[in-house]
Short mmCIF file of C-alpha atoms and ligand atoms in Angstrom, two decimals:
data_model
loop_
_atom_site.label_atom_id
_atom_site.label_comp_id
_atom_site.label_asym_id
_atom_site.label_seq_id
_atom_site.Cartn_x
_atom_site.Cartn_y
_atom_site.Cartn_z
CA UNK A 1 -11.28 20.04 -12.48
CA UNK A 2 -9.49 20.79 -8.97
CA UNK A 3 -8.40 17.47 -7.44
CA UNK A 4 -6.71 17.11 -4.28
CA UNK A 5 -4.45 14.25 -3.16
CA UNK A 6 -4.64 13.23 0.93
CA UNK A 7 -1.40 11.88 1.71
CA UNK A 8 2.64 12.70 1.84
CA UNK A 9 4.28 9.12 0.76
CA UNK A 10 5.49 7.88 -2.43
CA UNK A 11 2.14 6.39 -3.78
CA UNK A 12 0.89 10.22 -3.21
CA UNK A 13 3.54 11.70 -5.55
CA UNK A 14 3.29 9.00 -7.77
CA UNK A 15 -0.84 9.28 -7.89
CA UNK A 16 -0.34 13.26 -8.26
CA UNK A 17 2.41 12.45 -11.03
CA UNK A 18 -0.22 9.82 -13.15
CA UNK A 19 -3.25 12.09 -12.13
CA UNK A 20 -1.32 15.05 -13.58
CA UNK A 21 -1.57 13.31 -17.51
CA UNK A 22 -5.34 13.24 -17.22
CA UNK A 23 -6.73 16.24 -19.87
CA UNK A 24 -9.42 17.19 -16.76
CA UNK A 25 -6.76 18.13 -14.36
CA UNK A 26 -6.83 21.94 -14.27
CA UNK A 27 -5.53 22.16 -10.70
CA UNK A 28 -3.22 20.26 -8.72
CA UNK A 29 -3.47 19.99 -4.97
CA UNK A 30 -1.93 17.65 -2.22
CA UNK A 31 -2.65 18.21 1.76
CA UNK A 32 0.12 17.75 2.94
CA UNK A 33 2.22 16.63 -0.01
CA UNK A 34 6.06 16.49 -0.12
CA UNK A 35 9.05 18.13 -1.90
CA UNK A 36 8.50 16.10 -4.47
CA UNK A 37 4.87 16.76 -5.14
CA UNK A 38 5.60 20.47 -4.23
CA UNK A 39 6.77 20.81 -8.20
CA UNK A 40 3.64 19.09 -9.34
CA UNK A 41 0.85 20.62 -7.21
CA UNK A 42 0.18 23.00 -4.83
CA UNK A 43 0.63 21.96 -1.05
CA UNK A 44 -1.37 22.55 1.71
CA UNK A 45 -1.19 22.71 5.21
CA UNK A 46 -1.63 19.10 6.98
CA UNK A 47 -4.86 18.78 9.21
CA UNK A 48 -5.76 15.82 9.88
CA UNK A 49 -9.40 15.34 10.42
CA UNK A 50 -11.95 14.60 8.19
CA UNK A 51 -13.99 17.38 8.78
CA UNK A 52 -10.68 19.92 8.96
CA UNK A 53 -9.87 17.97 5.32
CA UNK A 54 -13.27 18.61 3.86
CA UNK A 55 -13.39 22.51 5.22
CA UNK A 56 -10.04 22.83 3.16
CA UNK A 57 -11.67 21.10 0.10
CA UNK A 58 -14.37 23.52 0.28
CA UNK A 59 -12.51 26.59 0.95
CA UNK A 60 -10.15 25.67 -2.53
CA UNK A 61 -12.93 24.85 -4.43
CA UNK A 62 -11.90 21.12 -5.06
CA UNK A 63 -14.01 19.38 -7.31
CA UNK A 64 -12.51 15.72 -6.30
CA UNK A 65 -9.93 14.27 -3.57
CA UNK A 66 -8.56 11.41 -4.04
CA UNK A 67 -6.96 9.48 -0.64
CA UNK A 68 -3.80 7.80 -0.06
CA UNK A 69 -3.21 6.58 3.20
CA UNK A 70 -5.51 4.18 5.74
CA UNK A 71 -6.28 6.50 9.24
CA UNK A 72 -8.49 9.29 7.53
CA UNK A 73 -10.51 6.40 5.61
CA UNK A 74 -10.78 4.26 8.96
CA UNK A 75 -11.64 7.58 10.21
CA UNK A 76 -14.76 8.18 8.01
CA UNK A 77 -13.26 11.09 5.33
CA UNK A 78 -15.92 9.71 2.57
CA UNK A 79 -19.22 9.50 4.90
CA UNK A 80 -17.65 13.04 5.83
CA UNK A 81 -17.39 14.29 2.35
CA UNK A 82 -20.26 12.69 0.68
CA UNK A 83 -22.82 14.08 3.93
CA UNK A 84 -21.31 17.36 2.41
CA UNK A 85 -21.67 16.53 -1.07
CA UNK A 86 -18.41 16.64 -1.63
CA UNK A 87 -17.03 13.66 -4.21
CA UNK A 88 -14.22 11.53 -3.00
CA UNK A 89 -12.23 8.21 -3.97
CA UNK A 90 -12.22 5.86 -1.05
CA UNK A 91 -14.30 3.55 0.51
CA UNK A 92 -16.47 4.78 3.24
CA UNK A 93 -15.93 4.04 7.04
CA UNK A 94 -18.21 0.61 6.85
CA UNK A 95 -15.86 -0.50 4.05
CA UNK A 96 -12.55 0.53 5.65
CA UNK A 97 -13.34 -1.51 8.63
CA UNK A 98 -11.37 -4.25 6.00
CA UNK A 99 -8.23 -2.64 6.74
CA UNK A 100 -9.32 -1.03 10.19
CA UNK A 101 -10.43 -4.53 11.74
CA UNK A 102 -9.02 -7.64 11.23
CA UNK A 103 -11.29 -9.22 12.71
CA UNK A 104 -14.04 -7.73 10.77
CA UNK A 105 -12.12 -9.11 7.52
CA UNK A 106 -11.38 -12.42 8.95
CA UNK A 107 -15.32 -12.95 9.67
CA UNK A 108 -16.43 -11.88 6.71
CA UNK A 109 -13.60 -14.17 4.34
CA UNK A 110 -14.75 -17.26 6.55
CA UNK A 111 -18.98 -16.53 6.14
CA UNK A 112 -18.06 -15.79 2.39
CA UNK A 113 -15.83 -19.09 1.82
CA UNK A 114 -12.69 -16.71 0.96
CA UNK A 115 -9.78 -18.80 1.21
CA UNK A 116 -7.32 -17.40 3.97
CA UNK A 117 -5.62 -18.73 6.81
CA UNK A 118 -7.51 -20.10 10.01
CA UNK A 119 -7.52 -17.73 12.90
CA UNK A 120 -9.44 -17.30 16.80
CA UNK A 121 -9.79 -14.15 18.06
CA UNK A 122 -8.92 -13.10 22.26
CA UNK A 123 -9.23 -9.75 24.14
CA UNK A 124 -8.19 -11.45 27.39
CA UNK A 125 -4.66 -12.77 28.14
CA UNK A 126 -5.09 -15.75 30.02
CA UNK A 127 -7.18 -17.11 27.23
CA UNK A 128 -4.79 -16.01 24.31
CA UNK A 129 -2.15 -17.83 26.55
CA UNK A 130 -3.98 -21.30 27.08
CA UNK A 131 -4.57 -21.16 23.02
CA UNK A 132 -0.72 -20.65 22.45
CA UNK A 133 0.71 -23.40 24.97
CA UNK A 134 -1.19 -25.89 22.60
CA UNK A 135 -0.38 -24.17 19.16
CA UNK A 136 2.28 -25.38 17.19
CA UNK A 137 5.16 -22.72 15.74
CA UNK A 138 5.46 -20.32 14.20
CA UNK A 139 1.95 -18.65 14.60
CA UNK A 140 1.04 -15.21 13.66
CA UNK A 141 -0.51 -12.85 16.27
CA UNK A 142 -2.49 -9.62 14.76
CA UNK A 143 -3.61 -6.68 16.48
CA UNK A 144 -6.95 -6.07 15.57
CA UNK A 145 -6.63 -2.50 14.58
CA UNK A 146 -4.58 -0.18 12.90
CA UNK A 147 -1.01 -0.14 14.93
CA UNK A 148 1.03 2.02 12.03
CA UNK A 149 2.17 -1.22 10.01
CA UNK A 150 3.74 -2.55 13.46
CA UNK A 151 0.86 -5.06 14.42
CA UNK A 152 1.49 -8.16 12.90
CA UNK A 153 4.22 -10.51 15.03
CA UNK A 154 5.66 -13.59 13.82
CA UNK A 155 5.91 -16.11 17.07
CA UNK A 156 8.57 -18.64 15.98
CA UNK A 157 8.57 -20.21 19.59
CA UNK A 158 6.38 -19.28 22.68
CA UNK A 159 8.54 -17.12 24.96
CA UNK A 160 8.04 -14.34 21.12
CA UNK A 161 4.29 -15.36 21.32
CA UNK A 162 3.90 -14.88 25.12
CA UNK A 163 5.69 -11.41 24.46
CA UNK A 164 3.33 -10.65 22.04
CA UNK A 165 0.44 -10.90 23.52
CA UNK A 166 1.40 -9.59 26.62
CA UNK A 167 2.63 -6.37 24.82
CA UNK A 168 -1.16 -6.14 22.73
CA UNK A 169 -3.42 -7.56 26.06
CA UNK A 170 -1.56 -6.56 28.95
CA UNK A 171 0.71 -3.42 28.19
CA UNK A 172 -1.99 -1.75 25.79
CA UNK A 173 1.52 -1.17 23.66
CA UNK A 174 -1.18 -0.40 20.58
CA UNK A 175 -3.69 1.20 22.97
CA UNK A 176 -7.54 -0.05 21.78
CA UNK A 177 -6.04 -1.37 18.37
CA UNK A 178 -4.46 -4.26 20.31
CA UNK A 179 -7.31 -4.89 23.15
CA UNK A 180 -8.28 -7.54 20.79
CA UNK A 181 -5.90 -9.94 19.23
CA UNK A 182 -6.13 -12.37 16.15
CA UNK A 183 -3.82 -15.57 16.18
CA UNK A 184 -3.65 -16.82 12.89
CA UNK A 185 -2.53 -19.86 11.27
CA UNK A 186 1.43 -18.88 9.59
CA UNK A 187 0.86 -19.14 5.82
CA UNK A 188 4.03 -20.37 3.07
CA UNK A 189 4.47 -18.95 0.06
CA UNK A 190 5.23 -15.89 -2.10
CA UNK A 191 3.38 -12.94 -1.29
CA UNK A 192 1.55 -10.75 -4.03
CA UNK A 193 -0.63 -7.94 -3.83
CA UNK A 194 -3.93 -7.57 -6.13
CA UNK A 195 -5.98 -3.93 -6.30
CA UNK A 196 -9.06 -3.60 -7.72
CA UNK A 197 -10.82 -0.55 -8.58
CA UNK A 198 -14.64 -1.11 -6.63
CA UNK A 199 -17.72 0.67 -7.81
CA UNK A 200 -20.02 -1.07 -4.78
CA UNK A 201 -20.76 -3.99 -7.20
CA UNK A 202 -17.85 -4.96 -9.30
CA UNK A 203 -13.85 -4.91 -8.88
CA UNK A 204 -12.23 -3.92 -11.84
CA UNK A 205 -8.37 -5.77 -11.06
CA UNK A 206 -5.02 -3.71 -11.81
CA UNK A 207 -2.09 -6.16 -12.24
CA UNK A 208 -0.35 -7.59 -9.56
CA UNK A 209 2.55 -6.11 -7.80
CA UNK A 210 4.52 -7.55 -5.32
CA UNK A 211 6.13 -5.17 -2.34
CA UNK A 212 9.69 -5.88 -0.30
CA UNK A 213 8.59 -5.73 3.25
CA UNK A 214 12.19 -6.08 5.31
CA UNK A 215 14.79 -3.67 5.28
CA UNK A 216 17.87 -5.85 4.59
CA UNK A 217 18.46 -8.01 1.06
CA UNK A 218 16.93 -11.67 1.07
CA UNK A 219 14.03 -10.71 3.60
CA UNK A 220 16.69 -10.23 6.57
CA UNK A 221 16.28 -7.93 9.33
CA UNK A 222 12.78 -6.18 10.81
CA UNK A 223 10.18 -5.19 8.88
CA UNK A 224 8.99 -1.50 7.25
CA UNK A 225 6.61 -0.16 5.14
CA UNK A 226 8.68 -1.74 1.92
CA UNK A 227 11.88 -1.11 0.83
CA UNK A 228 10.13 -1.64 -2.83
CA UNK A 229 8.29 -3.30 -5.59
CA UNK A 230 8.11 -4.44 -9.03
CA UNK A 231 4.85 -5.47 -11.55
CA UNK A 232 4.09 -7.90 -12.93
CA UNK A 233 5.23 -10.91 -11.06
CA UNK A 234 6.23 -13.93 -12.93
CA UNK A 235 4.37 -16.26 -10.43
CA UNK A 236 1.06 -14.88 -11.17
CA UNK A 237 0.43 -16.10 -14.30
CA UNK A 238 -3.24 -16.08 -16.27
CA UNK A 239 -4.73 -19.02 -14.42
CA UNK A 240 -3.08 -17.38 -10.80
CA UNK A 241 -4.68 -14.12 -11.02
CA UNK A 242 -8.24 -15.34 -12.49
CA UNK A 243 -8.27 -17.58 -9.59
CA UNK A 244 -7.70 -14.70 -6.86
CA UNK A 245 -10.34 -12.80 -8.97
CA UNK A 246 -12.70 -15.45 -8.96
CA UNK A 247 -12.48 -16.16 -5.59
CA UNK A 248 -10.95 -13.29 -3.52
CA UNK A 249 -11.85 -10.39 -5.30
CA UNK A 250 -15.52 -11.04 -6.62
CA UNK A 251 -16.39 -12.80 -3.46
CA UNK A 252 -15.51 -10.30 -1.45
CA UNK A 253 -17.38 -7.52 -3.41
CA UNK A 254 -20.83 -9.89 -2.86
CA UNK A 255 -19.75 -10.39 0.71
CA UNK A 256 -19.42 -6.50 1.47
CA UNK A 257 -22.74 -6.17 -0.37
CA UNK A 258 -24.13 -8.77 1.36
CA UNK A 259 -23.19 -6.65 5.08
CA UNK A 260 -25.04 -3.80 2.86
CA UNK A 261 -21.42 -1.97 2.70
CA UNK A 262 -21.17 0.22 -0.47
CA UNK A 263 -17.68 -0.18 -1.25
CA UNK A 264 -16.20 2.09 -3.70
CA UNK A 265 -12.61 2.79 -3.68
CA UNK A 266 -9.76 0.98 -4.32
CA UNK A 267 -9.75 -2.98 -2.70
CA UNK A 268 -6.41 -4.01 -2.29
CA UNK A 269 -5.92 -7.81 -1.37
CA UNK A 270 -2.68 -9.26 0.12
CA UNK A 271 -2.56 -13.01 -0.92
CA UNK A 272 0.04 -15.26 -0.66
CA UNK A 273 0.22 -18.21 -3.19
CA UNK A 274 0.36 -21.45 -1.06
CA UNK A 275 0.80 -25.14 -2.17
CA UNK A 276 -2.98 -25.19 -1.70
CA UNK A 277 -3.79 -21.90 -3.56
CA UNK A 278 -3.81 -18.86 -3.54
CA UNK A 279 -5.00 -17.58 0.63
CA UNK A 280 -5.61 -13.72 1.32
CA UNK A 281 -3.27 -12.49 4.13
CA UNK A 282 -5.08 -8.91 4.52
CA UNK A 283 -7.16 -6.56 3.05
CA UNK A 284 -6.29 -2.80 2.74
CA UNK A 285 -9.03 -0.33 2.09
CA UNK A 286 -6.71 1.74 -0.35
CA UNK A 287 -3.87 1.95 -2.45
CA UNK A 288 -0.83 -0.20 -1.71
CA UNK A 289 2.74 1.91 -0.84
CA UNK A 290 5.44 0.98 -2.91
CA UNK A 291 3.06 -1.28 -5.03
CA UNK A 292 1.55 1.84 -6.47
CA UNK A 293 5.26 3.32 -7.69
CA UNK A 294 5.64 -0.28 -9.91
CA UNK A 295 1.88 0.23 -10.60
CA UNK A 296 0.92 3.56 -12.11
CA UNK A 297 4.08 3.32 -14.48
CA UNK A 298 2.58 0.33 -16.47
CA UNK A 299 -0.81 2.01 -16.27
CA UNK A 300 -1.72 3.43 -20.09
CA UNK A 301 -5.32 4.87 -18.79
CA UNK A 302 -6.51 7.86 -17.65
CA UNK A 303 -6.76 7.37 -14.03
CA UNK A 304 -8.59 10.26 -12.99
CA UNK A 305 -11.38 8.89 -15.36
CA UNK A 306 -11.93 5.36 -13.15
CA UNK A 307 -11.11 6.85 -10.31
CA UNK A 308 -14.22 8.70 -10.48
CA UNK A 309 -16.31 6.34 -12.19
CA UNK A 310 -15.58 4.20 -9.27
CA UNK A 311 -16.55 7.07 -6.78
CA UNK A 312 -20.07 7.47 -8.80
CA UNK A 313 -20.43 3.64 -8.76
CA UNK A 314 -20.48 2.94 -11.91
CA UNK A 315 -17.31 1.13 -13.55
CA UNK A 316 -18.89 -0.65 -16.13
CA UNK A 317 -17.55 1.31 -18.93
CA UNK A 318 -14.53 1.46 -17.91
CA UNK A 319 -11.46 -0.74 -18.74
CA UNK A 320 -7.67 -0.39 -17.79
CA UNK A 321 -5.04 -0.80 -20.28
CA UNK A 322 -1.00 -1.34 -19.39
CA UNK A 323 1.87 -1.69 -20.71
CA UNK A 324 3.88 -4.95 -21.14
CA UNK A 325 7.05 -3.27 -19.90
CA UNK A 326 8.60 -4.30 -16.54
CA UNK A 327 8.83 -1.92 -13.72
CA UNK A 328 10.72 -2.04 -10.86
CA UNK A 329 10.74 0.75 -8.19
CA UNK A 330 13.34 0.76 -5.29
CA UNK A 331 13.17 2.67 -1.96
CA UNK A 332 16.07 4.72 -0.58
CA UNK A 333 15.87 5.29 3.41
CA UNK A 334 17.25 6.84 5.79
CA UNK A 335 20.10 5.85 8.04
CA UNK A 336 18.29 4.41 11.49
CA UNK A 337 15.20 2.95 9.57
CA UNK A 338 13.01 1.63 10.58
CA UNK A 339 13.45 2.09 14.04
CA UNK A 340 14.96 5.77 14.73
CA UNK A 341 15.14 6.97 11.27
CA UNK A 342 17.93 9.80 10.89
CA UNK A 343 16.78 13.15 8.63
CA UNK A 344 17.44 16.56 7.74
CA UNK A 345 20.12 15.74 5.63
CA UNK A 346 20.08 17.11 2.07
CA UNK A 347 20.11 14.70 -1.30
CA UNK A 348 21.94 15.70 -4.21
CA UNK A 349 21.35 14.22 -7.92
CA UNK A 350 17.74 13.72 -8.26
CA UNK A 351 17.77 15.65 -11.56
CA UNK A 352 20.58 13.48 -13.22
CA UNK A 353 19.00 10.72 -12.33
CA UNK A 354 15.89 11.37 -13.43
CA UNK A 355 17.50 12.19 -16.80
CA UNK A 356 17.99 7.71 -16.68
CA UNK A 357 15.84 6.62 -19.15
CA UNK A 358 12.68 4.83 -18.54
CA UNK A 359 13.08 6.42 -14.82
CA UNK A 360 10.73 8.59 -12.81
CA UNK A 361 11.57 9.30 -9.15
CA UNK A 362 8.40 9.62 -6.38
CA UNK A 363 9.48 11.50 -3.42
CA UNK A 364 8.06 10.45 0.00
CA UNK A 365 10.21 11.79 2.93
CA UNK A 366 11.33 14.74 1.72
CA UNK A 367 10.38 18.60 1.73
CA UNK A 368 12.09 21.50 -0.05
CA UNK A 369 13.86 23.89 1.66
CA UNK A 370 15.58 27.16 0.10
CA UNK A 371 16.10 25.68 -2.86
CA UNK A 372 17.79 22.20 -1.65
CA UNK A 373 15.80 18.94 -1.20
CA UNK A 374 15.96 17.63 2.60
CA UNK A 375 15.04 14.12 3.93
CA UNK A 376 12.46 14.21 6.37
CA UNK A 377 11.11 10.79 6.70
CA UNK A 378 12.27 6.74 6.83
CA UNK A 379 11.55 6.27 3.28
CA UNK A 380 12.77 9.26 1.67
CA UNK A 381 12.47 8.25 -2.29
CA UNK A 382 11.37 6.01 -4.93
CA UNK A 383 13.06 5.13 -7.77
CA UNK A 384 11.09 3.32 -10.18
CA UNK A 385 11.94 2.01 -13.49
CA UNK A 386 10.27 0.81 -16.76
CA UNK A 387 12.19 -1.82 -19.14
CA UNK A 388 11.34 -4.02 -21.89
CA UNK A 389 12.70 -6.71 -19.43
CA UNK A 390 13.21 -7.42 -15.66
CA UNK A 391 17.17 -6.68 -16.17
CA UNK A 392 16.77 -3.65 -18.30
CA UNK A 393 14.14 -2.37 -15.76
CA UNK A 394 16.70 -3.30 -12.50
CA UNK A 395 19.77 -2.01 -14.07
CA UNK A 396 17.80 1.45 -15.10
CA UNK A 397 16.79 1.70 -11.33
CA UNK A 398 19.95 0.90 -9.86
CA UNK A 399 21.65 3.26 -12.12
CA UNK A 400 19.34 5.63 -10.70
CA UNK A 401 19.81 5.35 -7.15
CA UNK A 402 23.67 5.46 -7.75
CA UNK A 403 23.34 8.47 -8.67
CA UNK A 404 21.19 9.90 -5.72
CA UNK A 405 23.35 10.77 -2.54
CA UNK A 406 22.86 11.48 0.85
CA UNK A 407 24.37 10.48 3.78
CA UNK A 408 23.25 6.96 5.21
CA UNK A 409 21.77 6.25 2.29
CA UNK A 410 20.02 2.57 2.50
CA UNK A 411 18.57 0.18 -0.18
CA UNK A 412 17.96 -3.36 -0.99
CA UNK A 413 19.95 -4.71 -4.07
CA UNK A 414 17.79 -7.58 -4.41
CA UNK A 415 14.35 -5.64 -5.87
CA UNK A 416 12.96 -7.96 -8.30
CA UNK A 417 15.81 -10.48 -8.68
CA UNK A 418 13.97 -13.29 -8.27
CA UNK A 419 11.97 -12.60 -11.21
CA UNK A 420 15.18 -11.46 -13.45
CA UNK A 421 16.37 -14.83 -12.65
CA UNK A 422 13.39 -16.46 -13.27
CA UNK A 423 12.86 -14.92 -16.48
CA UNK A 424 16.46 -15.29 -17.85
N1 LIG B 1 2.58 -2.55 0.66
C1 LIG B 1 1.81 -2.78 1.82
C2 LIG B 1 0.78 -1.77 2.06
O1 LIG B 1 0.52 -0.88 1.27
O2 LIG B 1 0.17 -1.89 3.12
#
């Protein structure tokens, strides 16, 4: 088969990397890719569209795509491909409106009884600012729509919640995305994500992951899009993630079939573990980034196979099997990120550190350029690790990233600590 990966990140590289193993892979594309996934598979130009995307998958003959990132689902790339009868894994645009609207989500965990935070919803300011002179801090304030990770403020006091709704209501800052504003009830407790695999019916769960969201060590400084991962997490144990199944995950599925929403793709469920349970903080319409770099490690199946089965709608033969190792995968960024990330400077000692055992390195910001490998984005690599335990798996990745070099390197020290320590 021809199969073509949408995307440029991480989880692309490491989805083109996993895809790569499956025995039906004849050809390899990825539009746009990156350096990395420039070895792997053929790149393409980027367009951006969904019908530009689906003229190119007609024009190389590709037989599946498979996408990564949020805006061309939100966009409609599946009703797009499948009006073309073209096959595709991701939900279509009915189903991404779980990622594309929060609001959307919100309603549809509180008609299903889906535990998750309470939450009122305002598109005009004066409104939104009655509601927050009488809430109590911190409080959470949500743009509705997709804002490029940036929409979700923490308001520890009301001059930062005043701010933030003034910057979503008043100065457009997200343009339509933040016309309409959630403010949510601020939930405690450790974050995990879930995926499922969705075939319209059923979710089919992966194993939970948990991602690193701030820049600096012990959840200091502003938030990214994850300085890394690691799978499994010691706080979901058995009873944990049969009770987000039971009632996150299937609910959900019934709920979305209830709208009449189709949803095949991947579901991915951000829950955070409170005193009262287990609450869902978001839904994503696709795969996570970095969860997927400490995911597709452990993963033993041939992904290409459920990918598709999910695609057809029909996972019922399929089952998922993974390893018991630990992985760990750690970002390395660019000096400046997140906010004015610094590039075009070349890394040196990829290969020898690829040569650390139990590693494999996922490129995201970073293209190929006469022979040397050039940052070109915030993130710029991940460098994931498998080990029979959490300290095997940590000390393989940090030995890694030692050995990668460029200059203004950055990178937390503290990926999956917490569960070395736990574990010891
Ligand atoms: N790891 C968060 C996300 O994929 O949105």
């Amino acid at each position: 088969m021809r199969i073509m990966i949408v995307g440029s990140g991480g989880r692309e590289h490491a989805l083109a990397w996993k895809i790569r193993e499956s025995k039906k892979v004849d050809k390899l594309f990825a539009i746009p890719g990156n350096g990395g996934i420039s070895e792997i598979a053929e790149c393409l130009d980027a367009v951006n569209d969904p019908v530009s995307i689906a003229d190119v998958a007609v024009l190389n003959k590709i037989d599946f795509t498979i996408v990564g990132p949020e805006a061309p689902l939100v966009a409609g790339i599946a009703d797009t491909f499948q009006d073309r009868g073209l096959p595709i894994f991701g939900p279509i645009r009915s189903g991404a409106r779980m990622e594309g609207s929060k609001s959307f989500a919100k309603k549809m965990m509180l008609k299903n009884h889906i535990p998750t935070g309470s939450a009122n919803l305002f598109s005009d300011y004066k409104s939104a600012r009655d509601y927050i002179e009488s809430s109590t801090f911190p409080i959470v304030i949500k743009a509705d729509g997709l804002a490029s990770g940036k929409g979700v403020i923490i308001a520890y006091n009301l001059d930062e919640a005043v701010k933030a709704i003034s910057s979503c209501l008043v100065d457009l800052k997200f343009e339509e995305a933040g016309a309409t504003v959630l403010i949510e009830e601020f939930l405690v407790g450790e974050e995990v994500s879930l995926l499922a695999f969705c075939d319209g019916d059923r979710a089919l769960p992966l194993v939970p992951a948990q991602d690193y969201k701030r820049i600096y060590d012990d959840d200091l400084g502003p938030n990214t899009g994850g300085m890394g991962s690691y799978s499994p997490i010691p706080s979901v144990t058995k009873n944990v993630y049969e009770e987000i199944v039971s009632t996150v995950l299937t609910p959900t599925m019934e709920g979305l079939k209830g709208e009449g929403i189709e949803y095949r793709g991947m579901l991915y469920a951000g829950v955070i573990l409170t005193d009262n349970g287990p609450k869902v903080l978001e839904f994503n319409a696709r795969i996570g980034d970095p969860e997927t770099q400490a995911i597709l490690p452990r993963l033993e199946s041939d992904l290409l196979e459920i990918m598709i089965a999910s695609s057809e709608g029909d996972l019922s033969n399929s089952t998922l099997k993974w390893s018991n190792k630990k992985c760990v995968s750690v970002v390395l960024a660019s000096e400046g990120y997140p906010e004015n990330p610094i590039t075009k400077r070349e890394i040196f000692g990829i290969s020898q550190a690829a040569k650390v055992e139990g590693v494999q390195i996922f490129h995201a910001g970073t293209k190929k350029i006469d022979g040397k490998t050039i940052t070109t984005g915030g993130r710029v690599l991940n460098v994931s690790a498998l080990g029979d335990t959490y300290k095997q798996a940590r000390e393989r990745a940090y030995q890694a990233c030692e050995l990668i070099k460029f200059e203004g390197k950055q990178l937390r020290a503290d990926i999956a600590k917490r569960a070395e320590e736990v574990m010891a």
